[in-house]
PDB file of C-alpha atoms in Angstrom:
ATOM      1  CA  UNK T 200     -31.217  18.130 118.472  1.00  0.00           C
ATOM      2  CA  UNK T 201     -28.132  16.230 118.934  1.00  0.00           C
ATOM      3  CA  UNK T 202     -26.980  12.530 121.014  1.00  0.00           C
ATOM      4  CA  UNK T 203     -25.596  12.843 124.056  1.00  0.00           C
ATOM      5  CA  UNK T 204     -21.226  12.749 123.070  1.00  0.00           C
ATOM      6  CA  UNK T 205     -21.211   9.629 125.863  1.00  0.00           C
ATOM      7  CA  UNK T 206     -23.928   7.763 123.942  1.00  0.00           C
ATOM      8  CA  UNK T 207     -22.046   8.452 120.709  1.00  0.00           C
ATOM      9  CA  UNK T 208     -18.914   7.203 122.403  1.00  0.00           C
ATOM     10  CA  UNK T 209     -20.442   4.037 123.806  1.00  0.00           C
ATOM     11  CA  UNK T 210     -22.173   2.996 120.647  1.00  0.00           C
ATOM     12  CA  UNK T 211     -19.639   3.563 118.647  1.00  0.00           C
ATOM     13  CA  UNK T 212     -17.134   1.825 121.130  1.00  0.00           C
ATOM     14  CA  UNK T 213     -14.405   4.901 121.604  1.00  0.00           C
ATOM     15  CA  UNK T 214     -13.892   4.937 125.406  1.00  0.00           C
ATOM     16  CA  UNK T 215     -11.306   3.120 127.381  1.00  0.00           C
ATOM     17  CA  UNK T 216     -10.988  -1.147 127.348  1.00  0.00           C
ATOM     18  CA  UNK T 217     -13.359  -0.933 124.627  1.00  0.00           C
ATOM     19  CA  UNK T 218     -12.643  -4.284 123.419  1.00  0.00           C
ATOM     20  CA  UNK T 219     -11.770  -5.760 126.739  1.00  0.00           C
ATOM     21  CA  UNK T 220     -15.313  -4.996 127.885  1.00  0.00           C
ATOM     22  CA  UNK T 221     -17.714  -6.127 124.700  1.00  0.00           C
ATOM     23  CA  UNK T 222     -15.347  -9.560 124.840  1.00  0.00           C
ATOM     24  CA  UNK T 223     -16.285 -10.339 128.476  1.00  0.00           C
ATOM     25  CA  UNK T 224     -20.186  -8.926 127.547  1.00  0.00           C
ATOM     26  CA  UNK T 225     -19.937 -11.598 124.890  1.00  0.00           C
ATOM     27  CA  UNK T 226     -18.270 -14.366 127.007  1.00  0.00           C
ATOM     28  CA  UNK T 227     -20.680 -14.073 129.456  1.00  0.00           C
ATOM     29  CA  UNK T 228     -23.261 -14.082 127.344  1.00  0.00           C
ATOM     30  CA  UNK T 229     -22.041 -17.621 126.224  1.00  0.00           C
ATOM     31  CA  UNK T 230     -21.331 -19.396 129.758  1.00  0.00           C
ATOM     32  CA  UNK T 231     -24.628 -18.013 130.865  1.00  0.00           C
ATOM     33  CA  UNK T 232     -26.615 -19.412 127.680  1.00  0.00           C
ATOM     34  CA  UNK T 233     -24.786 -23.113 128.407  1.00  0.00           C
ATOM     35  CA  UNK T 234     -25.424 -23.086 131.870  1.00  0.00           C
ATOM     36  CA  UNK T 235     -29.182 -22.049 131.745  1.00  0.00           C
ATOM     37  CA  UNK T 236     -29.261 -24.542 128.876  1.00  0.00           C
ATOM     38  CA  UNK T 237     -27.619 -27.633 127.599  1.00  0.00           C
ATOM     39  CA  UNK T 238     -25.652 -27.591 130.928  1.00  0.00           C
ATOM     40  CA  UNK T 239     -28.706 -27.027 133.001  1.00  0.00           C
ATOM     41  CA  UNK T 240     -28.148 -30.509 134.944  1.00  0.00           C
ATOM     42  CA  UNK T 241     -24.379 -29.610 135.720  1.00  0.00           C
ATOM     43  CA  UNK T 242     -23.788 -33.191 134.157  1.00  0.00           C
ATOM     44  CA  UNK T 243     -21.949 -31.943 131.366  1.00  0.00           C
ATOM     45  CA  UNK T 244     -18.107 -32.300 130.907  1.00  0.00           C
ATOM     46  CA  UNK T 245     -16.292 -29.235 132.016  1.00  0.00           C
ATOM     47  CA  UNK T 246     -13.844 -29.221 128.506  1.00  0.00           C
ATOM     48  CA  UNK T 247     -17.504 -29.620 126.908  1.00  0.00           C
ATOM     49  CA  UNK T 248     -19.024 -26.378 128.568  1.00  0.00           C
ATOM     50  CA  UNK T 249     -16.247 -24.686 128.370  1.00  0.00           C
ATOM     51  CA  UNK T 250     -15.867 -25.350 124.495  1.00  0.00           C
ATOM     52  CA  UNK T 251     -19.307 -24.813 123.611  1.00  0.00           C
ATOM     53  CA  UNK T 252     -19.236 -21.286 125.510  1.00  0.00           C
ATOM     54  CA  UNK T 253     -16.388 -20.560 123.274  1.00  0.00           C
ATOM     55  CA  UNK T 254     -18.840 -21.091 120.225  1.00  0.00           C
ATOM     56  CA  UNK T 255     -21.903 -19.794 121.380  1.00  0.00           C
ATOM     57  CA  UNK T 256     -19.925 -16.451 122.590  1.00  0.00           C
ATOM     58  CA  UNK T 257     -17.395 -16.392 119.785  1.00  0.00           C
ATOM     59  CA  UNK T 258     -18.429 -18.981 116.923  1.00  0.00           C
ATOM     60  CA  UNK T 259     -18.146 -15.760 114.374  1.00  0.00           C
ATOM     61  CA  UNK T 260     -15.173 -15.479 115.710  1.00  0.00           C
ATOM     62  CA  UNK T 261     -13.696 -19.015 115.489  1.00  0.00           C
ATOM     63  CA  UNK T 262     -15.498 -19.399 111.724  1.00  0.00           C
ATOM     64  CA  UNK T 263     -16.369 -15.935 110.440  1.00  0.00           C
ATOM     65  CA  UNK T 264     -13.240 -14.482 109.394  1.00  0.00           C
ATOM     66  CA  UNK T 265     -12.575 -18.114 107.262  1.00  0.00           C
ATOM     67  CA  UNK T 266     -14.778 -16.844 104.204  1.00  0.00           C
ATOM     68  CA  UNK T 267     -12.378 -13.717 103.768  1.00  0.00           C
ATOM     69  CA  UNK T 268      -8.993 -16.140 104.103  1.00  0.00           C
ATOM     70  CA  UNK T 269      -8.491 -14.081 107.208  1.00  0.00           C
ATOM     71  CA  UNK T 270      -6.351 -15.088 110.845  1.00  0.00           C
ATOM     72  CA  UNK T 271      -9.240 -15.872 112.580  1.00  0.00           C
ATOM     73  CA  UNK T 272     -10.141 -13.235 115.865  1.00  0.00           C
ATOM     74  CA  UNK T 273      -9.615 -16.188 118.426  1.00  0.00           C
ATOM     75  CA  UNK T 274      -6.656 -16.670 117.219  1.00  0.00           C
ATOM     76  CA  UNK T 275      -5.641 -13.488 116.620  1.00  0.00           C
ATOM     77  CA  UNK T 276      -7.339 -12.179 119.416  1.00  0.00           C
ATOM     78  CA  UNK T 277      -6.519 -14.916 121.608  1.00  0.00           C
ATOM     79  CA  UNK T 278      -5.282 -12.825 123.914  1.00  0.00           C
ATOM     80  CA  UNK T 279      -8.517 -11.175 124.968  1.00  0.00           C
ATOM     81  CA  UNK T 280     -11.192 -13.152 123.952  1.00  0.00           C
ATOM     82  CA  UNK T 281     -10.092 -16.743 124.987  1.00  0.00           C
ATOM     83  CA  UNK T 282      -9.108 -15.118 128.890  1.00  0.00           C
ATOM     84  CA  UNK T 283     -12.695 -13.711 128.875  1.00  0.00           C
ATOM     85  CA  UNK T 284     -13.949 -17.404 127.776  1.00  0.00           C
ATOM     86  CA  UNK T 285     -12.137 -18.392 131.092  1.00  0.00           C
ATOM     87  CA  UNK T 286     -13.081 -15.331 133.283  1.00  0.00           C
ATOM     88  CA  UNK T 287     -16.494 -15.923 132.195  1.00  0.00           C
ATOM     89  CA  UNK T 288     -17.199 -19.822 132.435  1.00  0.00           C
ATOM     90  CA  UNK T 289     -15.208 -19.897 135.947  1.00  0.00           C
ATOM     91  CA  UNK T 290     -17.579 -17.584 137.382  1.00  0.00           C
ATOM     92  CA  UNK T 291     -20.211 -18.597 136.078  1.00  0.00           C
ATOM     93  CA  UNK T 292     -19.550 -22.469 137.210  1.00  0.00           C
ATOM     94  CA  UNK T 293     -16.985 -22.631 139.796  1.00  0.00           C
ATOM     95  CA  UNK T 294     -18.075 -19.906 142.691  1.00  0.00           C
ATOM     96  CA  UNK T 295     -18.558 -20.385 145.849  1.00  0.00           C
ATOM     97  CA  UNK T 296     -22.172 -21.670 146.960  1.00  0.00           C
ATOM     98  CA  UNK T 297     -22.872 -20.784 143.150  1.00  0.00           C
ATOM     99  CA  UNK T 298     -22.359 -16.933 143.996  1.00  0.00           C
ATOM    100  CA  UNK T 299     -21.207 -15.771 140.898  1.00  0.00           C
ATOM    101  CA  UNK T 300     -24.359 -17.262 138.828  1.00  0.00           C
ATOM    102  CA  UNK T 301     -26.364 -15.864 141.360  1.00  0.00           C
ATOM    103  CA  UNK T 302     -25.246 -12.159 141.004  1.00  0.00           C
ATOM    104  CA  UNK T 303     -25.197 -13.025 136.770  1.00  0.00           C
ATOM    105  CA  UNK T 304     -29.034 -13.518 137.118  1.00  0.00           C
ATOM    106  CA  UNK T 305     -29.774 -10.056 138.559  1.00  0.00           C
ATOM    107  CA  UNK T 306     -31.474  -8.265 136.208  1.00  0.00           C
ATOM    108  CA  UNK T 307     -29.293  -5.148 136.239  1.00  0.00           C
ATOM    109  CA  UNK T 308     -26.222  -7.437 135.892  1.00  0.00           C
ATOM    110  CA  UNK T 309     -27.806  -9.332 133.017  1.00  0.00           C
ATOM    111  CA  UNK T 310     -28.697  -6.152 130.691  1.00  0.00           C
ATOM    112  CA  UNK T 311     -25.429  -4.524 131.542  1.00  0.00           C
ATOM    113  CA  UNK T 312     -24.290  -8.136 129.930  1.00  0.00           C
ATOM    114  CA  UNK T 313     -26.291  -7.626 126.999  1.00  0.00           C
ATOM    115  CA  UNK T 314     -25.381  -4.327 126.348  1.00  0.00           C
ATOM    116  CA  UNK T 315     -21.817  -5.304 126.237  1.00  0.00           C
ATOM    117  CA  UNK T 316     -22.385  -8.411 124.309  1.00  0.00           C
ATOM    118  CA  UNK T 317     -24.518  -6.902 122.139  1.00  0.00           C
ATOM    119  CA  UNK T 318     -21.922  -3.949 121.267  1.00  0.00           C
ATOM    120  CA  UNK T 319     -19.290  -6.795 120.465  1.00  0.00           C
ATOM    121  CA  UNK T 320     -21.684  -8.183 117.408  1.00  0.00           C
ATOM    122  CA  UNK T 321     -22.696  -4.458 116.190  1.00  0.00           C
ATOM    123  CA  UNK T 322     -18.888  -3.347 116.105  1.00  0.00           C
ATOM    124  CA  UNK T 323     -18.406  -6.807 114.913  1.00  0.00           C
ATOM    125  CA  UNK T 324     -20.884  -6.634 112.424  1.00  0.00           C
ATOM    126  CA  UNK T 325     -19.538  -2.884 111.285  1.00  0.00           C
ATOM    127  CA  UNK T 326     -15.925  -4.164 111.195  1.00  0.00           C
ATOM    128  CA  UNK T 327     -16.410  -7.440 109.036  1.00  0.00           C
ATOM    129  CA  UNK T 328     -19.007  -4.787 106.419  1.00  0.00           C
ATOM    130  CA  UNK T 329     -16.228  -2.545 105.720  1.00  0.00           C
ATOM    131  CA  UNK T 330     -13.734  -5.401 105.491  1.00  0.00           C
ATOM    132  CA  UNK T 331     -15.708  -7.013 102.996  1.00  0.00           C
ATOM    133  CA  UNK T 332     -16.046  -3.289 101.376  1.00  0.00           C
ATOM    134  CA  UNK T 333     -12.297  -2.460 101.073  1.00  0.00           C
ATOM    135  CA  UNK T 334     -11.331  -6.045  99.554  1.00  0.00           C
ATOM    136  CA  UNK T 335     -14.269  -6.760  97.013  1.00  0.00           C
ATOM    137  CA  UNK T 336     -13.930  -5.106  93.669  1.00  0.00           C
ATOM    138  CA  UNK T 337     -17.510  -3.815  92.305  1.00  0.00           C
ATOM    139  CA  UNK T 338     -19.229  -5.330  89.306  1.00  0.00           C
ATOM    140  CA  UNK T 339     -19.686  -3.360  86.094  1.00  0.00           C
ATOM    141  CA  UNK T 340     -23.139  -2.656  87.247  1.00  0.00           C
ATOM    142  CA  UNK T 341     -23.081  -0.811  90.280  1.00  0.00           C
ATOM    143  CA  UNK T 342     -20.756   2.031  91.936  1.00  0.00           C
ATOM    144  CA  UNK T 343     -19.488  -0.279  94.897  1.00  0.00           C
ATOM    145  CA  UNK T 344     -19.843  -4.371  96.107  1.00  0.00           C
ATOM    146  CA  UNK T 345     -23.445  -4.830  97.729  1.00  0.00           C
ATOM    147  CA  UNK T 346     -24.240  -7.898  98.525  1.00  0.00           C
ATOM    148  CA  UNK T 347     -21.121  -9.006  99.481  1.00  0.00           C
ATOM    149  CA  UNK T 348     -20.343  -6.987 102.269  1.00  0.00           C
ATOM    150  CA  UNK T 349     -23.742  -7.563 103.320  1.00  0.00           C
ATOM    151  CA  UNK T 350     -23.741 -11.516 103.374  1.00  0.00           C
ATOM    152  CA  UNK T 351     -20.272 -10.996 105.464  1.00  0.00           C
ATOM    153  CA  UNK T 352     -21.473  -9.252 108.178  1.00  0.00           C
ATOM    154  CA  UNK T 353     -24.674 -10.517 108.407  1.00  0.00           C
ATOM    155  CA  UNK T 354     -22.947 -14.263 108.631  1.00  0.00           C
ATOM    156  CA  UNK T 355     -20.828 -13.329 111.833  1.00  0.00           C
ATOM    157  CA  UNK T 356     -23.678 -13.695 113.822  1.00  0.00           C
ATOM    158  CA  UNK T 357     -24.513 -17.005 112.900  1.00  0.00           C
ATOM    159  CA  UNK T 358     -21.755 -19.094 112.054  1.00  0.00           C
ATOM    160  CA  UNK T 359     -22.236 -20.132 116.315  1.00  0.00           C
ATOM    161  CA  UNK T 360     -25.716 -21.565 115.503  1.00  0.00           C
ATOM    162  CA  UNK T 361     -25.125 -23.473 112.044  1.00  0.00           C
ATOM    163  CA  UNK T 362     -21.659 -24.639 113.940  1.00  0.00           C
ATOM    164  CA  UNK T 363     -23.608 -26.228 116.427  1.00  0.00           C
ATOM    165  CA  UNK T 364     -26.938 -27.211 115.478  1.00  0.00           C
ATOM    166  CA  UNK T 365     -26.575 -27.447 111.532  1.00  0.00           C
ATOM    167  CA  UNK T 366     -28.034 -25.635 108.727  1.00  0.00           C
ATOM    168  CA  UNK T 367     -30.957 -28.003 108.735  1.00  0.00           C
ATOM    169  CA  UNK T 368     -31.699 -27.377 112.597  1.00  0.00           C
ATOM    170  CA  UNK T 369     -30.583 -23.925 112.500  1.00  0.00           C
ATOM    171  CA  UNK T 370     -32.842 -23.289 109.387  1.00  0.00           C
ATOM    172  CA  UNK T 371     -35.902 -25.657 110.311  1.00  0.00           C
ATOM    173  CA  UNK T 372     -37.833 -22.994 112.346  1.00  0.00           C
ATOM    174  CA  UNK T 373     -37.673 -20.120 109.747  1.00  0.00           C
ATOM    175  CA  UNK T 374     -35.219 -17.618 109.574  1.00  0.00           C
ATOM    176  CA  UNK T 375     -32.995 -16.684 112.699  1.00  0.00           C
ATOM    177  CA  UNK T 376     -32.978 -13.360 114.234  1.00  0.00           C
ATOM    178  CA  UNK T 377     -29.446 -12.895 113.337  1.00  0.00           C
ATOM    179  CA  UNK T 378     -29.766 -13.334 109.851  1.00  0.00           C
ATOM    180  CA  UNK T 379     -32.951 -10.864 110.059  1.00  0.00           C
ATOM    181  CA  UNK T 380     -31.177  -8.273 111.800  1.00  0.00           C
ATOM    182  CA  UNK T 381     -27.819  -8.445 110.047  1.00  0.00           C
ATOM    183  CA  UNK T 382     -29.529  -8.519 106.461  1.00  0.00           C
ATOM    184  CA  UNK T 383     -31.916  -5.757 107.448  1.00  0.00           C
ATOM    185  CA  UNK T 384     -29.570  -3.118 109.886  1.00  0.00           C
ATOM    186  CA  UNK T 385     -26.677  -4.503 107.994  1.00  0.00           C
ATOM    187  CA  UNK T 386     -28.055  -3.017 104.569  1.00  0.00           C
ATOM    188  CA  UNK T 387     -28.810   0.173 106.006  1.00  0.00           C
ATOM    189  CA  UNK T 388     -25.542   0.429 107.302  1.00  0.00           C
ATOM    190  CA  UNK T 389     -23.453  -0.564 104.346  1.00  0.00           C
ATOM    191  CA  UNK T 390     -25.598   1.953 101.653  1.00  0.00           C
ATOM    192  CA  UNK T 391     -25.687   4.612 104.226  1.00  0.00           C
ATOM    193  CA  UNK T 392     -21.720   4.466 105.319  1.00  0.00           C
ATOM    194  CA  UNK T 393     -20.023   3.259 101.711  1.00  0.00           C
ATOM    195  CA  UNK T 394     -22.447   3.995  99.214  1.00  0.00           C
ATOM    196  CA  UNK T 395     -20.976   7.250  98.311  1.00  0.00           C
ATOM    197  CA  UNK T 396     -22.014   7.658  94.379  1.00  0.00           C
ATOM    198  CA  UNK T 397     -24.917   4.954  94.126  1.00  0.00           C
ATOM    199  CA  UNK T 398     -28.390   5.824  93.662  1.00  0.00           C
ATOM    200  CA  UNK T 399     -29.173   3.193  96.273  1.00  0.00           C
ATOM    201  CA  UNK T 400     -27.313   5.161  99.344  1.00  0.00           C
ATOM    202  CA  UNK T 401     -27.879   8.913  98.007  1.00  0.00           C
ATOM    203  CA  UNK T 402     -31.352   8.391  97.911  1.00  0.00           C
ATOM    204  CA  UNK T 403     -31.137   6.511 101.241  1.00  0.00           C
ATOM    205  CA  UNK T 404     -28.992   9.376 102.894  1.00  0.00           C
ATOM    206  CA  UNK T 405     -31.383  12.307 100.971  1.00  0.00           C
ATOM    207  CA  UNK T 406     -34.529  11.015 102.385  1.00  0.00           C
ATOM    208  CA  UNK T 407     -33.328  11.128 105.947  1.00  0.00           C
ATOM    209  CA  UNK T 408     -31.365  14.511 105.214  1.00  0.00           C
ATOM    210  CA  UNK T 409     -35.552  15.815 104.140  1.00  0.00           C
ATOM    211  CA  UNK T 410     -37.030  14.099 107.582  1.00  0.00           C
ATOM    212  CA  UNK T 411     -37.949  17.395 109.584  1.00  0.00           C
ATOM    213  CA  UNK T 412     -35.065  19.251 107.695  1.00  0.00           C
ATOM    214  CA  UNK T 413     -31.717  16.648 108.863  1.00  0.00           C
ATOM    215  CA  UNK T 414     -32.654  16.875 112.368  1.00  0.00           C
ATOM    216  CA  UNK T 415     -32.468  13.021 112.364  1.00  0.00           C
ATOM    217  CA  UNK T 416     -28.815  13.205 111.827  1.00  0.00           C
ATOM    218  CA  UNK T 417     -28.425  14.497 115.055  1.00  0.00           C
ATOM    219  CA  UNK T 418     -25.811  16.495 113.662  1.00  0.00           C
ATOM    220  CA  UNK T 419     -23.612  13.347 112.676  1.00  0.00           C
ATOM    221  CA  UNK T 420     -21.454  12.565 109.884  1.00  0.00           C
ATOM    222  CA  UNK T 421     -23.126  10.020 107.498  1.00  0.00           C
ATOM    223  CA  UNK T 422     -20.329   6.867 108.868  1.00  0.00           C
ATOM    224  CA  UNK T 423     -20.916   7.706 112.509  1.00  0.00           C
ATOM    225  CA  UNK T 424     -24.600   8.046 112.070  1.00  0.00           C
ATOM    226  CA  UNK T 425     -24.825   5.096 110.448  1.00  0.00           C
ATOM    227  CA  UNK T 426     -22.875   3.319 113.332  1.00  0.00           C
ATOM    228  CA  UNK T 427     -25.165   5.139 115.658  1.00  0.00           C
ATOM    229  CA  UNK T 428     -28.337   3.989 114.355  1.00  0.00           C
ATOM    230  CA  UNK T 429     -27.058   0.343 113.914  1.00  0.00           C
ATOM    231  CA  UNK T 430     -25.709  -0.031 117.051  1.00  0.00           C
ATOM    232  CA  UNK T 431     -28.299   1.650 119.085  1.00  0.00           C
ATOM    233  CA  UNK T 432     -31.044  -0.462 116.628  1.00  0.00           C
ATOM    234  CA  UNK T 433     -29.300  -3.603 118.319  1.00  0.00           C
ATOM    235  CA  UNK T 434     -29.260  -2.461 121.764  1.00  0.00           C
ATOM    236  CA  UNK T 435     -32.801  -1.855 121.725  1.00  0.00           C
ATOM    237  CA  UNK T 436     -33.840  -5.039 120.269  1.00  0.00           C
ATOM    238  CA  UNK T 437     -31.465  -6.946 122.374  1.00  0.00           C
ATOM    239  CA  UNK T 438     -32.846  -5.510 125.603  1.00  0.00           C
ATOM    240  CA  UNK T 439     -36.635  -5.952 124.519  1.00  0.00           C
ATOM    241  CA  UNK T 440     -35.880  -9.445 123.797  1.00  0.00           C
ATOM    242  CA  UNK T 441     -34.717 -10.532 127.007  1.00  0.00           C
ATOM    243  CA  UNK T 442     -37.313 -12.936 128.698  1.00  0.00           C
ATOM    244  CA  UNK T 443     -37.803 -10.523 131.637  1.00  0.00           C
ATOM    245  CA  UNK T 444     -39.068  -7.787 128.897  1.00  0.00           C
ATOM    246  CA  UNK T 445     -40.826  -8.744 125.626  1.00  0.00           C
ATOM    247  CA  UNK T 446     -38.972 -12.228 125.648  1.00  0.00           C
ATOM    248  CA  UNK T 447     -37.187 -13.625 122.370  1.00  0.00           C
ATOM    249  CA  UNK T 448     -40.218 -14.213 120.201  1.00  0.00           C
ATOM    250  CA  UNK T 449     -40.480 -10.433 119.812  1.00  0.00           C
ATOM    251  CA  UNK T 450     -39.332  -9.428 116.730  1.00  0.00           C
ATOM    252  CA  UNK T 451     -37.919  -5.132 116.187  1.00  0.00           C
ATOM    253  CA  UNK T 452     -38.427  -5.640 112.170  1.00  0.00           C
ATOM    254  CA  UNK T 453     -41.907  -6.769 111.992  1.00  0.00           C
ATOM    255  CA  UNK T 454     -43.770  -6.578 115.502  1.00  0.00           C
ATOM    256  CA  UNK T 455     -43.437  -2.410 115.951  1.00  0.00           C
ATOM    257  CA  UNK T 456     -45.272  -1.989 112.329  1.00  0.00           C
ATOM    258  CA  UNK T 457     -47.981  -4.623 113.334  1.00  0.00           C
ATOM    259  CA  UNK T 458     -48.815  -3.237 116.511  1.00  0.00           C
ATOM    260  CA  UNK T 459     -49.157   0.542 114.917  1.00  0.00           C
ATOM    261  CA  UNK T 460     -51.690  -1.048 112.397  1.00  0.00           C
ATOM    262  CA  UNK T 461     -53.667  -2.568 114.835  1.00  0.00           C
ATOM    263  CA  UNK T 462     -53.543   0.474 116.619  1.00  0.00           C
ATOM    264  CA  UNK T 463     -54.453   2.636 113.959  1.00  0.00           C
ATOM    265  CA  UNK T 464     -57.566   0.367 113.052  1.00  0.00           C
ATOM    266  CA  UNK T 465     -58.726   0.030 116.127  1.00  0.00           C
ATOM    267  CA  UNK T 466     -58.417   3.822 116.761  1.00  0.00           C
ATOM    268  CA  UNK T 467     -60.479   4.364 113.176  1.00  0.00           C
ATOM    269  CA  UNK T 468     -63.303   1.622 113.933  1.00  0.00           C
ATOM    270  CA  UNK T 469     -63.458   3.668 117.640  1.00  0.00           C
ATOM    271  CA  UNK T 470     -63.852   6.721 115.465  1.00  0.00           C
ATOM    272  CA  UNK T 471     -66.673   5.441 112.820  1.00  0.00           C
ATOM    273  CA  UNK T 472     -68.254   3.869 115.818  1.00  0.00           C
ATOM    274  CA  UNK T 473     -68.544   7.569 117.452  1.00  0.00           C
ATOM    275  CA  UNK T 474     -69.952   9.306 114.469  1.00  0.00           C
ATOM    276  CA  UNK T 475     -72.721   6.783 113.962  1.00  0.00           C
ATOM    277  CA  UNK T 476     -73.574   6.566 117.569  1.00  0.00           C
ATOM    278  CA  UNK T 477     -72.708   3.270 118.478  1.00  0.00           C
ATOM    279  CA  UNK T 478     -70.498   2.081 121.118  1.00  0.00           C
ATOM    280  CA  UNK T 479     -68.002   0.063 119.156  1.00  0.00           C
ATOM    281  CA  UNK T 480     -67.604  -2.762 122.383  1.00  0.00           C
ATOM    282  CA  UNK T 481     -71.295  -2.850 121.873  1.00  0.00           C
ATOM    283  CA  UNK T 482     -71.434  -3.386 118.590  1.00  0.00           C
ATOM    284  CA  UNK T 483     -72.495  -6.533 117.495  1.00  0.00           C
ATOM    285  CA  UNK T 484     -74.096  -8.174 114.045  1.00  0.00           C
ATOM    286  CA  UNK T 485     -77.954  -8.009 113.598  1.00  0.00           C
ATOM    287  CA  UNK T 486     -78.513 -11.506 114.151  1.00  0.00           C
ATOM    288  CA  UNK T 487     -76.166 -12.039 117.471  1.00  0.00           C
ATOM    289  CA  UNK T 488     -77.072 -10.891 120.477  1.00  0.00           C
ATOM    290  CA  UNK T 489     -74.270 -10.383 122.889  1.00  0.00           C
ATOM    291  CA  UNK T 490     -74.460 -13.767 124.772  1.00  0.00           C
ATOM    292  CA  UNK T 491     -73.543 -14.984 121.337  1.00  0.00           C
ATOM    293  CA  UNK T 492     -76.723 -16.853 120.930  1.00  0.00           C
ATOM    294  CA  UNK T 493     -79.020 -15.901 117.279  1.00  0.00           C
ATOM    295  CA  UNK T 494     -81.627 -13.873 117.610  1.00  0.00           C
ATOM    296  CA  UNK T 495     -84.651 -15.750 117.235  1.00  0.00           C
ATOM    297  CA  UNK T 496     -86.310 -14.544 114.019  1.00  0.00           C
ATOM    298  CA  UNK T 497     -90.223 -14.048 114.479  1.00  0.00           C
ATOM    299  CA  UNK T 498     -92.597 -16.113 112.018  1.00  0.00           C
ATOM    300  CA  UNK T 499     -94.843 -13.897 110.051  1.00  0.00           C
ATOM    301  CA  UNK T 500     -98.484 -14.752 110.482  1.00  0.00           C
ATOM    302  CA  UNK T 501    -100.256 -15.855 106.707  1.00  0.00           C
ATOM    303  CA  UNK T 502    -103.549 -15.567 106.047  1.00  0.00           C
TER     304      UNK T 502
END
């Protein structure tokens, strides 16, 4: 059982304009998100929308890089990912009879965005991990820097949000899916890939090396399976959390485990139903019949 070498290739962003394409996946993402929101009027200044598409695309981007002491990427990467800022917010805004946010709403034009966009923060993610990795020395009680890596790739995601709403109204709601899914694919990426000696990420690596005898490594090394599972984790959840799927309250950490234990207890009280005869939709307490009303209980006669 292997992937498909394309799939490899696209996940793990080797094919041509690589960067080029994720940057305008991400910069539409942005001017789409301001126009459908805050700029939903049109009444907003165009130095405003374009500015806060620059955040909401890139804010990792403008901020992220800052808690290494790094050249930040739009600076550095000004280049490409300021002229996909302006590609993206001129179509989006300034087409003819509104043609360009017309064909942006399509649905196959809108998950082709979010794959794109959504590669950008996975290779973004991946990037800022092993960054993090190389520079940070390990403490005398582990192999190799954990958390730290962690908390820096995970944060690249959401330095767009806290930037613009604050960490109270960024925070207020419960935890962001950002933080969720870089703390939680973010770990598994970091043990898998660096963890080389630890007990955390040979155990991690040995368990899915014993699933139906390695077949779940697809034949991969461990650092381009890991990139594999993290990126294709992301493009799943991304896509299922479009509104014109599953919408954004679904959640690829918690939901999937809830709905197999519903499903397994439902499929169990179906099978106890069957072996004591009873149709379990029919099943109802002794006291209630199925209008809902109580059985009226009978007064026994004294003598």
């Amino acid at each position: 059982m292997s992937v498909p070498p394309f799939l490899v290739d696209l996940l793990t962003a080797s094919y041509p304009y690589a960067t080029e394409l994720q940057a305008l996946g991400q910069a539409f993402s942005g001017a789409m998100a301001v126009r459908a929101g805050a700029n939903k009027d049109g009444k907003m200044h165009w130095f405003h929308a374009f500015a806060l598409t620059t955040i909401l695309a890139f804010g990792g981007g403008w901020f992220g890089f800052l808690l290494m002491g790094k050249p930040t990427s739009m600076v550095a990467g000004g280049d490409v990912n300021v002229t996909a800022c302006i590609i993206a917010f001129l179509t989006v805004n300034y087409t003819p009879y509104d043609i360009g946010y017309q064909i942006l709403n399509l649905l196959p034009v809108k998950v082709l965005i979010t794959v794109f966009s959504t590669l950008f923060k996975s290779t973004g993610m991946i990037k800022f991990i092993n960054t993090a990795f190389s520079e940070i020395q390990p403490t005398q009680f582990y192999p190799i820097p954990v958390m730290g890596p962690i908390v820096y790739g995970t944060m690249l995601g959401n330095m767009g949000g806290l930037f613009v709403k604050g960490f109270d109204g960024y925070l207020q709601s419960g935890t962001p899916w950002p933080f969720q899914n870089g703390i939680f694919i973010g770990t598994f990426y970091h043990l898998f890939s660096n963890d080389a000696k630890g007990i955390l990420g040979t155990t991690l690596r040995g368990a899915f090396k014993k699933l139906g005898d390695g077949a779940l490594l697809f034949g991969l090394d461990d650092k381009t399976y890991a990139h594999v599972i993290t990126a294709g984790f992301m493009q799943i959840s991304s896509i299922l959390m479009m509104p014109d799927f599953l919408g954004p309250s679904f959640n690829a950490i918690v939901d999937p485990p809830v709905w197999l234990g519903r499903t397994l207890s439902s499929s169990f009280v179906a099978a106890e139903g069957s072996v004591a005869g009873v149709n379990p939709q029919d099943a109802t307490p002794n006291n209630v019949v199925k209008s809902g009303t109580p059985k009226r209980r009978r007064k026994k006669k004294t003598a």
